[in-house]
Short mmCIF file of C-alpha atoms and ligand atoms in Angstrom, two decimals:
data_model
loop_
_atom_site.label_atom_id
_atom_site.label_comp_id
_atom_site.label_asym_id
_atom_site.label_seq_id
_atom_site.Cartn_x
_atom_site.Cartn_y
_atom_site.Cartn_z
CA MET A 8 51.72 55.24 -173.79
CA ALA A 9 51.82 55.47 -177.60
CA LEU A 10 54.09 56.80 -179.90
CA PRO A 11 52.95 60.62 -181.17
CA ALA A 12 51.47 59.99 -184.41
CA HIS A 13 54.11 62.81 -185.66
CA ASP A 14 56.99 61.94 -184.14
CA LEU A 15 57.19 57.91 -183.75
CA PHE A 16 61.04 58.05 -183.76
CA ASP A 17 61.47 60.84 -181.23
CA VAL A 18 63.36 63.09 -183.55
CA ARG A 19 62.74 65.86 -181.24
CA SER A 20 64.80 64.05 -178.53
CA LEU A 21 67.66 64.57 -181.20
CA LEU A 22 67.24 68.70 -180.73
CA SER A 23 68.98 71.44 -178.46
CA GLU A 24 67.46 72.92 -175.81
CA GLU A 25 67.22 76.16 -178.16
CA GLU A 26 66.12 74.40 -181.03
CA ARG A 27 63.31 72.60 -179.36
CA ALA A 28 62.11 76.12 -177.59
CA VAL A 29 62.00 77.57 -180.82
CA GLN A 30 59.84 74.66 -182.50
CA GLU A 31 57.61 75.01 -179.19
CA ALA A 32 57.55 78.82 -179.87
CA VAL A 33 56.46 78.87 -183.24
CA ALA A 34 54.19 75.86 -183.16
CA ARG A 35 51.98 77.95 -180.41
CA PHE A 36 51.98 81.00 -182.60
CA THR A 37 50.73 78.36 -185.45
CA ASP A 38 48.29 76.71 -183.00
CA GLU A 39 46.99 79.90 -181.70
CA ARG A 40 47.24 83.09 -184.15
CA VAL A 41 47.58 81.19 -187.42
CA LEU A 42 44.96 77.95 -187.38
CA PRO A 43 42.24 80.32 -186.21
CA ILE A 44 42.00 82.44 -189.50
CA ILE A 45 43.86 80.77 -192.17
CA GLY A 46 41.20 78.90 -193.66
CA ASP A 47 38.90 81.86 -194.11
CA CYS A 48 42.32 83.77 -195.78
CA PHE A 49 42.37 80.99 -197.88
CA ASP A 50 39.17 81.48 -199.02
CA GLN A 51 39.31 84.90 -198.95
CA GLY A 52 42.90 85.07 -201.20
CA ARG A 53 44.34 87.17 -198.52
CA PHE A 54 47.45 87.15 -196.83
CA PRO A 55 47.43 87.75 -193.33
CA ALA A 56 49.66 91.12 -192.99
CA GLU A 57 48.71 91.56 -189.95
CA LEU A 58 50.36 88.39 -188.39
CA VAL A 59 53.63 90.48 -189.67
CA PRO A 60 54.81 92.20 -186.67
CA GLU A 61 54.29 89.19 -184.59
CA ILE A 62 56.44 86.91 -187.07
CA ALA A 63 59.48 89.09 -186.55
CA ALA A 64 58.83 89.73 -182.87
CA LEU A 65 59.09 86.27 -182.52
CA GLY A 66 62.62 86.67 -184.68
CA LEU A 67 61.49 84.43 -187.79
CA LEU A 68 62.51 86.80 -190.31
CA GLY A 69 66.60 86.45 -191.63
CA SER A 70 66.70 83.93 -188.08
CA SER A 71 69.97 82.85 -189.00
CA LEU A 72 71.53 86.19 -189.90
CA PRO A 73 73.42 87.73 -187.20
CA GLU A 74 72.40 89.70 -184.62
CA GLU A 75 74.07 92.82 -185.08
CA TYR A 76 71.88 92.91 -187.82
CA GLY A 77 69.12 92.60 -186.11
CA CYS A 78 68.49 89.06 -186.59
CA ALA A 79 68.27 86.09 -183.80
CA GLY A 80 71.54 84.24 -185.18
CA LEU A 81 70.07 81.05 -184.77
CA ASN A 82 71.48 77.96 -186.70
CA ALA A 83 70.13 75.89 -189.70
CA VAL A 84 68.00 73.32 -188.04
CA SER A 85 66.41 76.41 -186.15
CA TYR A 86 65.22 77.82 -189.33
CA GLY A 87 63.85 74.43 -190.68
CA LEU A 88 62.04 73.60 -187.32
CA ILE A 89 60.69 77.15 -188.03
CA CYS A 90 59.59 76.36 -191.80
CA GLN A 91 58.17 73.13 -190.42
CA GLU A 92 55.79 74.36 -187.58
CA LEU A 93 55.01 77.25 -189.80
CA GLU A 94 53.98 75.20 -193.12
CA ARG A 95 51.85 73.35 -190.08
CA GLY A 96 49.32 76.16 -190.48
CA ASP A 97 49.77 77.63 -194.12
CA SER A 98 52.60 77.06 -196.85
CA GLY A 99 52.06 80.68 -197.75
CA LEU A 100 52.51 82.05 -194.59
CA ARG A 101 56.01 80.02 -194.58
CA SER A 102 56.76 80.88 -198.30
CA PHE A 103 56.64 84.64 -197.20
CA VAL A 104 58.99 83.80 -194.42
CA SER A 105 60.94 82.09 -196.72
CA VAL A 106 61.56 84.74 -199.19
CA GLN A 107 62.11 87.25 -196.64
CA SER A 108 64.90 85.14 -194.99
CA SER A 109 66.22 83.54 -197.80
CA LEU A 110 65.80 85.00 -200.95
CA CYS A 111 66.10 88.15 -200.04
CA MET A 112 67.98 89.12 -196.65
CA TYR A 113 70.33 86.20 -197.63
CA PRO A 114 71.88 87.72 -200.35
CA ILE A 115 72.11 91.37 -199.21
CA PHE A 116 74.15 89.99 -196.24
CA ALA A 117 75.88 87.34 -198.75
CA TYR A 118 76.41 89.73 -201.59
CA GLY A 119 75.72 93.11 -200.68
CA SER A 120 78.27 96.13 -199.17
CA GLN A 121 78.26 96.60 -195.19
CA GLU A 122 76.05 99.82 -196.17
CA GLN A 123 73.25 97.67 -197.55
CA ARG A 124 73.61 95.27 -194.95
CA ARG A 125 72.85 98.12 -192.60
CA ARG A 126 70.62 99.96 -194.34
CA TRP A 127 68.20 97.12 -195.24
CA LEU A 128 68.48 93.67 -192.64
CA PRO A 129 67.41 95.73 -189.56
CA GLU A 130 64.37 96.99 -191.14
CA MET A 131 63.79 93.28 -192.66
CA ALA A 132 64.22 91.36 -189.55
CA ALA A 133 61.94 94.09 -188.02
CA GLY A 134 58.97 93.77 -190.75
CA ARG A 135 59.10 97.03 -191.83
CA VAL A 136 60.68 96.32 -194.93
CA ILE A 137 59.10 93.41 -196.87
CA GLY A 138 61.20 91.98 -200.01
CA CYS A 139 60.40 90.16 -202.91
CA PHE A 140 62.89 88.01 -205.23
CA GLY A 141 62.80 88.24 -208.85
CA LEU A 142 64.12 85.48 -210.84
CA THR A 143 61.38 83.74 -212.75
CA GLU A 144 60.45 84.97 -215.94
CA PRO A 145 57.40 84.17 -218.19
CA HIS A 146 59.08 82.39 -221.14
CA GLY A 147 60.53 79.55 -218.13
CA GLY A 148 61.62 79.63 -214.72
CA SER A 149 63.25 76.05 -215.02
CA ASP A 150 66.08 77.45 -217.62
CA PRO A 151 67.35 81.19 -215.57
CA ALA A 152 70.31 81.34 -217.77
CA ASN A 153 67.78 82.21 -220.61
CA MET A 154 67.45 85.87 -219.03
CA LYS A 155 65.69 88.33 -220.74
CA THR A 156 65.67 90.80 -218.47
CA HIS A 157 68.43 93.51 -219.02
CA ALA A 158 70.45 95.97 -217.54
CA ARG A 159 72.63 98.59 -219.11
CA ARG A 160 75.31 100.73 -216.79
CA ASP A 161 74.21 105.00 -218.01
CA GLY A 162 76.70 106.84 -216.34
CA GLY A 163 76.85 106.16 -212.50
CA ASP A 164 73.50 103.99 -212.90
CA TRP A 165 71.87 101.13 -214.22
CA VAL A 166 68.66 101.18 -216.33
CA ILE A 167 66.51 98.06 -216.29
CA ASP A 168 63.85 96.46 -218.59
CA GLY A 169 62.32 93.41 -218.63
CA SER A 170 59.81 91.76 -216.37
CA LYS A 171 59.26 88.65 -213.95
CA MET A 172 56.79 86.00 -213.36
CA TRP A 173 55.36 84.41 -210.36
CA ILE A 174 56.93 86.64 -207.74
CA THR A 175 55.76 85.48 -203.81
CA ASN A 176 55.55 88.79 -202.22
CA GLY A 177 55.38 91.11 -205.52
CA GLY A 178 52.87 93.26 -204.49
CA LEU A 179 53.45 93.93 -200.56
CA ALA A 180 56.98 94.71 -201.21
CA ASP A 181 59.06 97.44 -200.41
CA ILE A 182 62.45 96.35 -202.03
CA ALA A 183 62.75 93.47 -204.86
CA ILE A 184 65.69 91.56 -205.46
CA VAL A 185 65.91 91.37 -209.06
CA TRP A 186 68.15 90.00 -211.34
CA ALA A 187 69.32 90.75 -214.74
CA GLN A 188 71.40 90.14 -217.67
CA THR A 189 74.00 93.07 -218.39
CA ASP A 190 77.39 93.12 -220.85
CA GLU A 191 79.52 91.53 -217.67
CA GLY A 192 77.07 88.69 -216.76
CA ILE A 193 73.93 88.27 -214.62
CA ARG A 194 74.18 90.69 -211.76
CA GLY A 195 71.56 91.84 -208.87
CA PHE A 196 69.81 94.74 -207.96
CA VAL A 197 67.75 96.04 -204.78
CA LEU A 198 64.91 97.54 -206.33
CA GLU A 199 62.80 100.37 -204.24
CA LYS A 200 59.14 100.32 -204.66
CA GLY A 201 58.41 103.86 -206.32
CA MET A 202 61.00 103.65 -208.56
CA PRO A 203 59.62 105.53 -211.67
CA GLY A 204 58.70 102.56 -214.17
CA PHE A 205 58.85 100.13 -211.98
CA SER A 206 55.35 98.39 -211.15
CA ALA A 207 53.91 94.73 -209.68
CA GLN A 208 50.93 93.34 -210.77
CA GLU A 209 49.02 90.48 -208.79
CA ILE A 210 48.52 87.15 -210.38
CA LYS A 211 44.43 86.23 -209.86
CA HIS A 212 42.71 83.36 -210.10
CA LYS A 213 45.01 81.21 -208.09
CA MET A 214 44.09 77.95 -206.84
CA SER A 215 46.83 77.52 -204.89
CA LEU A 216 48.99 79.52 -202.22
CA ARG A 217 45.92 81.88 -202.32
CA ALA A 218 46.93 83.05 -198.80
CA SER A 219 50.20 84.63 -199.86
CA VAL A 220 50.32 86.98 -202.54
CA THR A 221 51.92 86.46 -205.67
CA SER A 222 52.86 88.91 -208.54
CA ALA A 223 54.23 89.92 -211.79
CA LEU A 224 57.12 92.46 -211.25
CA PHE A 225 57.60 94.77 -214.81
CA PHE A 226 60.83 97.27 -215.53
CA ASP A 227 60.16 99.90 -217.93
CA SER A 228 63.61 101.65 -217.84
CA VAL A 229 63.80 101.74 -214.03
CA ARG A 230 66.95 103.79 -213.05
CA VAL A 231 68.45 101.96 -210.55
CA PRO A 232 72.01 103.56 -208.64
CA GLU A 233 75.51 101.38 -208.39
CA ALA A 234 74.54 101.70 -204.94
CA ASN A 235 71.62 99.59 -205.40
CA ARG A 236 73.84 96.74 -206.92
CA LEU A 237 75.12 93.74 -205.03
CA PRO A 238 78.46 94.19 -205.52
CA ASP A 239 79.66 90.59 -204.66
CA ALA A 240 76.69 88.69 -206.92
CA HIS A 241 78.18 87.88 -210.36
CA GLY A 242 76.47 84.99 -212.52
CA LEU A 243 73.84 82.88 -211.91
CA LYS A 244 75.80 81.36 -209.26
CA GLY A 245 74.38 84.75 -207.49
CA PRO A 246 70.82 83.61 -207.55
CA LEU A 247 71.08 79.84 -207.53
CA GLY A 248 73.06 80.63 -203.87
CA CYS A 249 69.97 82.34 -202.87
CA LEU A 250 67.56 79.23 -204.06
CA THR A 251 70.01 76.49 -202.03
CA GLN A 252 68.98 78.58 -198.77
CA ALA A 253 65.82 78.67 -199.47
CA ARG A 254 65.37 75.10 -201.01
CA TYR A 255 66.80 73.70 -197.76
CA GLY A 256 64.19 75.58 -195.37
CA ILE A 257 61.56 74.07 -198.25
CA SER A 258 63.04 70.96 -197.30
CA TRP A 259 61.47 70.95 -194.06
CA GLY A 260 58.43 73.13 -194.25
CA PRO A 261 56.31 70.20 -196.15
CA VAL A 262 56.88 67.94 -193.23
CA GLY A 263 54.91 70.08 -191.28
CA ALA A 264 51.93 70.33 -193.97
CA ALA A 265 51.78 66.40 -193.86
CA ILE A 266 51.86 66.37 -190.21
CA ALA A 267 48.76 68.58 -189.78
CA CYS A 268 47.28 66.31 -192.73
CA LEU A 269 47.89 63.51 -190.81
CA ASP A 270 46.48 64.49 -187.39
CA GLU A 271 43.15 65.88 -189.25
CA ALA A 272 42.28 62.16 -190.81
CA LEU A 273 43.54 60.56 -187.65
CA GLY A 274 41.07 62.67 -185.59
CA TYR A 275 38.38 62.08 -188.50
CA SER A 276 38.73 58.30 -189.13
CA LYS A 277 38.69 57.71 -185.30
CA GLU A 278 35.38 59.20 -185.05
CA ARG A 279 33.54 58.84 -188.82
CA ILE A 280 31.39 55.17 -188.58
CA LEU A 281 30.81 53.27 -191.53
CA PHE A 282 29.54 50.15 -191.53
CA GLY A 283 28.92 50.02 -187.68
CA ARG A 284 32.85 51.00 -186.79
CA PRO A 285 35.19 53.98 -186.93
CA LEU A 286 37.16 54.29 -190.00
CA ALA A 287 40.09 54.07 -188.49
CA ALA A 288 39.16 50.21 -187.27
CA THR A 289 39.91 49.09 -190.70
CA GLN A 290 42.58 47.21 -192.21
CA SER A 291 42.77 49.81 -195.09
CA ALA A 292 42.57 52.86 -193.17
CA GLN A 293 45.12 51.74 -190.62
CA ILE A 294 47.40 51.14 -193.37
CA LYS A 295 47.22 54.38 -195.67
CA LEU A 296 47.88 55.73 -192.10
CA ALA A 297 50.43 54.11 -190.88
CA ASP A 298 52.16 54.71 -194.23
CA MET A 299 51.51 58.28 -194.46
CA ALA A 300 53.60 58.31 -190.61
CA ARG A 301 56.32 55.92 -192.13
CA ARG A 302 56.99 58.48 -194.70
CA ILE A 303 56.64 61.51 -192.60
CA THR A 304 59.30 59.60 -190.05
CA LEU A 305 61.90 59.20 -192.73
CA ALA A 306 61.16 62.69 -194.13
CA GLN A 307 62.00 64.22 -190.63
CA LEU A 308 65.30 62.50 -190.28
CA LEU A 309 66.06 63.36 -193.83
CA ALA A 310 65.38 66.71 -193.19
CA LEU A 311 67.28 67.07 -189.73
CA GLN A 312 70.45 65.21 -191.47
CA LEU A 313 70.10 67.99 -194.15
CA GLY A 314 70.22 70.92 -191.42
CA ARG A 315 73.09 69.30 -189.25
CA LEU A 316 75.35 69.08 -192.57
CA LYS A 317 74.38 72.76 -193.34
CA ASP A 318 75.29 73.49 -189.42
CA ALA A 319 78.17 71.91 -190.05
CA GLY A 320 78.95 73.70 -193.66
CA SER A 321 79.13 70.58 -195.53
CA MET A 322 75.83 70.83 -197.32
CA ARG A 323 75.99 70.29 -200.95
CA PRO A 324 73.38 71.64 -203.12
CA GLN A 325 72.57 68.33 -204.77
CA GLN A 326 71.50 66.88 -201.33
CA VAL A 327 69.23 70.13 -201.02
CA SER A 328 67.61 68.74 -204.48
CA LEU A 329 66.93 65.00 -203.30
CA ALA A 330 65.61 66.33 -199.76
CA LYS A 331 63.40 68.93 -201.57
CA TRP A 332 61.96 66.22 -203.58
CA ASN A 333 61.68 63.64 -201.63
CA ASN A 334 59.78 65.86 -198.89
CA CYS A 335 56.97 67.69 -201.15
CA ARG A 336 56.27 64.45 -202.89
CA MET A 337 55.67 63.14 -199.54
CA ALA A 338 53.80 65.85 -198.19
CA ILE A 339 51.78 66.33 -201.79
CA ASP A 340 50.71 62.51 -202.00
CA ILE A 341 50.07 62.52 -198.04
CA ALA A 342 47.90 65.25 -198.22
CA ARG A 343 45.79 64.14 -201.61
CA GLU A 344 45.21 60.84 -199.28
CA CYS A 345 44.03 62.71 -196.10
CA ARG A 346 41.17 64.31 -198.36
CA ASP A 347 40.26 60.99 -199.75
CA LEU A 348 39.97 59.98 -196.25
CA LEU A 349 37.76 62.53 -195.04
CA GLY A 350 35.22 61.51 -197.96
CA GLY A 351 33.28 64.49 -199.16
CA ALA A 352 34.10 66.55 -195.89
CA GLY A 353 37.53 66.50 -197.55
CA ILE A 354 36.64 68.89 -200.43
CA THR A 355 35.79 72.17 -197.88
CA THR A 356 38.49 74.28 -196.44
CA GLU A 357 36.60 73.25 -193.27
CA HIS A 358 39.22 70.84 -193.12
CA GLY A 359 42.98 71.28 -193.91
CA ALA A 360 43.87 68.56 -196.40
CA ILE A 361 42.23 70.24 -199.68
CA ARG A 362 43.99 73.79 -198.55
CA HIS A 363 47.21 72.04 -197.88
CA ALA A 364 46.99 69.76 -201.05
CA LEU A 365 46.68 72.47 -203.49
CA ASN A 366 49.06 74.75 -201.98
CA LEU A 367 52.05 71.73 -202.34
CA GLU A 368 51.09 71.72 -205.82
CA SER A 369 52.75 75.14 -205.81
CA VAL A 370 55.59 74.05 -203.25
CA ILE A 371 56.61 71.18 -205.88
CA THR A 372 56.92 73.64 -208.54
CA TYR A 373 58.83 76.58 -207.18
CA GLU A 374 62.25 76.64 -206.26
CA GLY A 375 62.87 74.31 -208.62
CA THR A 376 60.17 71.88 -210.26
CA GLU A 377 60.30 68.08 -209.22
CA THR A 378 61.53 67.27 -212.52
CA VAL A 379 64.60 69.55 -211.90
CA HIS A 380 65.51 68.29 -208.87
CA GLN A 381 65.50 65.12 -210.06
CA LEU A 382 67.91 65.95 -213.28
CA VAL A 383 70.19 67.54 -210.42
CA ILE A 384 70.51 64.08 -208.76
CA GLY A 385 70.76 62.30 -212.38
CA ARG A 386 73.43 64.18 -213.44
CA GLU A 387 74.99 63.29 -209.92
CA LEU A 388 74.63 59.68 -210.57
CA THR A 389 75.61 59.94 -214.24
CA GLY A 390 77.96 62.53 -214.42
CA ILE A 391 75.65 63.39 -217.84
CA SER A 392 73.47 66.45 -217.91
CA ALA A 393 70.31 65.77 -219.51
CA PHE A 394 68.71 69.15 -218.91
C1 FAD B 409 52.62 80.36 -206.32
C2 FAD B 409 54.33 80.83 -206.65
C3 FAD B 409 55.32 81.05 -206.21
C4 FAD B 409 56.44 81.52 -206.49
N1 FAD B 409 57.58 82.39 -206.25
C5 FAD B 409 58.51 82.95 -206.92
C6 FAD B 409 59.13 83.74 -206.66
O1 FAD B 409 58.88 84.40 -205.14
N2 FAD B 409 60.32 84.14 -207.03
C7 FAD B 409 60.69 83.56 -208.51
O2 FAD B 409 61.79 84.26 -208.95
N3 FAD B 409 60.00 82.63 -208.75
C8 FAD B 409 59.02 82.44 -208.18
N4 FAD B 409 57.96 81.32 -209.04
C9 FAD B 409 58.07 80.68 -209.75
C10 FAD B 409 58.79 79.44 -209.91
O3 FAD B 409 60.29 78.97 -209.66
C11 FAD B 409 58.62 78.75 -211.39
O4 FAD B 409 57.34 78.26 -211.44
C12 FAD B 409 59.53 77.18 -211.23
O5 FAD B 409 60.63 77.30 -211.47
C13 FAD B 409 58.85 76.81 -212.67
O6 FAD B 409 59.32 77.65 -213.62
P1 FAD B 409 57.80 77.85 -215.16
O7 FAD B 409 56.50 78.31 -214.13
O8 FAD B 409 58.37 78.67 -216.02
O9 FAD B 409 58.02 76.41 -215.57
P2 FAD B 409 58.63 75.71 -216.40
O10 FAD B 409 59.92 75.96 -216.18
O11 FAD B 409 58.23 76.39 -217.88
O12 FAD B 409 58.22 74.18 -216.20
C14 FAD B 409 57.35 72.91 -217.10
C15 FAD B 409 57.60 71.97 -216.78
O13 FAD B 409 58.47 71.34 -217.81
C16 FAD B 409 59.44 70.40 -216.82
N5 FAD B 409 60.76 70.68 -217.46
C17 FAD B 409 61.59 71.70 -216.52
N6 FAD B 409 62.57 71.49 -217.75
C18 FAD B 409 62.69 70.19 -218.16
C19 FAD B 409 63.33 69.23 -218.71
N7 FAD B 409 64.76 69.69 -218.94
N8 FAD B 409 62.83 67.84 -219.18
C20 FAD B 409 61.91 67.46 -219.08
N9 FAD B 409 61.15 68.58 -218.49
C21 FAD B 409 61.50 69.70 -217.88
C22 FAD B 409 59.12 71.23 -215.33
O14 FAD B 409 59.25 69.99 -214.53
C23 FAD B 409 57.45 71.65 -215.56
O15 FAD B 409 56.85 70.31 -215.28
C24 FAD B 409 56.87 81.16 -208.35
C25 FAD B 409 55.65 80.01 -208.58
C26 FAD B 409 54.65 79.79 -207.63
C27 FAD B 409 53.79 78.58 -208.69
#
């Protein structure tokens, strides 16, 4: 029997029964609920919000957080598999889950008070409260220490002025985790939709992540009570801690996008008859496909080992950087190569390759660009920061 193209090294056999069950459930959701609609959503520039209650019912929001907050209490490998299977559908849907789980629920859990956790986490796990995460500012996302958004104390409240750019879920969100400079250093705040002076504006003309909402956020003297400040977030390590969680999931997600592209290119090249034989019968097509399978296999093993380190409590941010860099690069290259194998048919969203390739332009950019992660590894190797 032939080895499955998307799992040449039987990585599945390294998963626990629970991890396999999670993967199967999310794979079914992607096949049945996402794939039939996602091409149209991308064309129309529409986030499929109607899927959020189902995503929540599957336990995919804040899946690694404890059950006492209404979450599934799954391990890190299961969270990775969730990201992989969702992104086999579309990077936009995976981005929605990453932001809700790693960038909004995680900081409330890790840096919030017990009241804040009880107030927001169960509602967020149920998908009734949607969150966004505002760190990036218009003048330069790679250098978050140069933060201009400012919060000043005013009696028992804080008053926030500034703006954020490229914020996933921004226009959808009921709450926003906003990072602001204060006289005491960087602090994190939970802003609520409807607070006077707080607004979101959708970013249009996107050619990437079209099935995801991306917005700019504006803060015009927004008055925020002290009860909405995350008490245990101090300095830049607050947002960076969230980014490590999200980047971990993003190390897995693109593996799913690459698998989707390889599956599609395999099917297409077996049926496409050129010069009297299937495209798949040519040496050059086979070398390309084999090379994709090789890179996917390596990425799968890298993601799984990263997950095992995370579950053991020993994962380091530098390891996350290496995995995010490698797996995004692997996936975007494969998506582009699959697009090429499909010829002219590859330029429409009737097929997934171009949608994945375009989406991966965002995935390789957000949560630290490829260059940023390369510089993290360079610093680790040399001991010299070249930022
Ligand atoms: C679709 C999408 C969704 C996003 N969602 C969110 C979100 O939810 N929340 C959020 O806070 N942010 C979000 N972002 C922002 C994202 O994290 C930033 O775009 C990213 O960090 C890069 O910042 P920038 O766009 O300002 O580019 P810049 O930082 O201006 O980078 C420009 C170029 O300079 C390169 N560069 C940077 N530093 C160096 C250096 N030292 N040496 C050499 N080259 C360098 C970069 O690699 C890049 O090629 C999102 C972005 C996109 C596209």
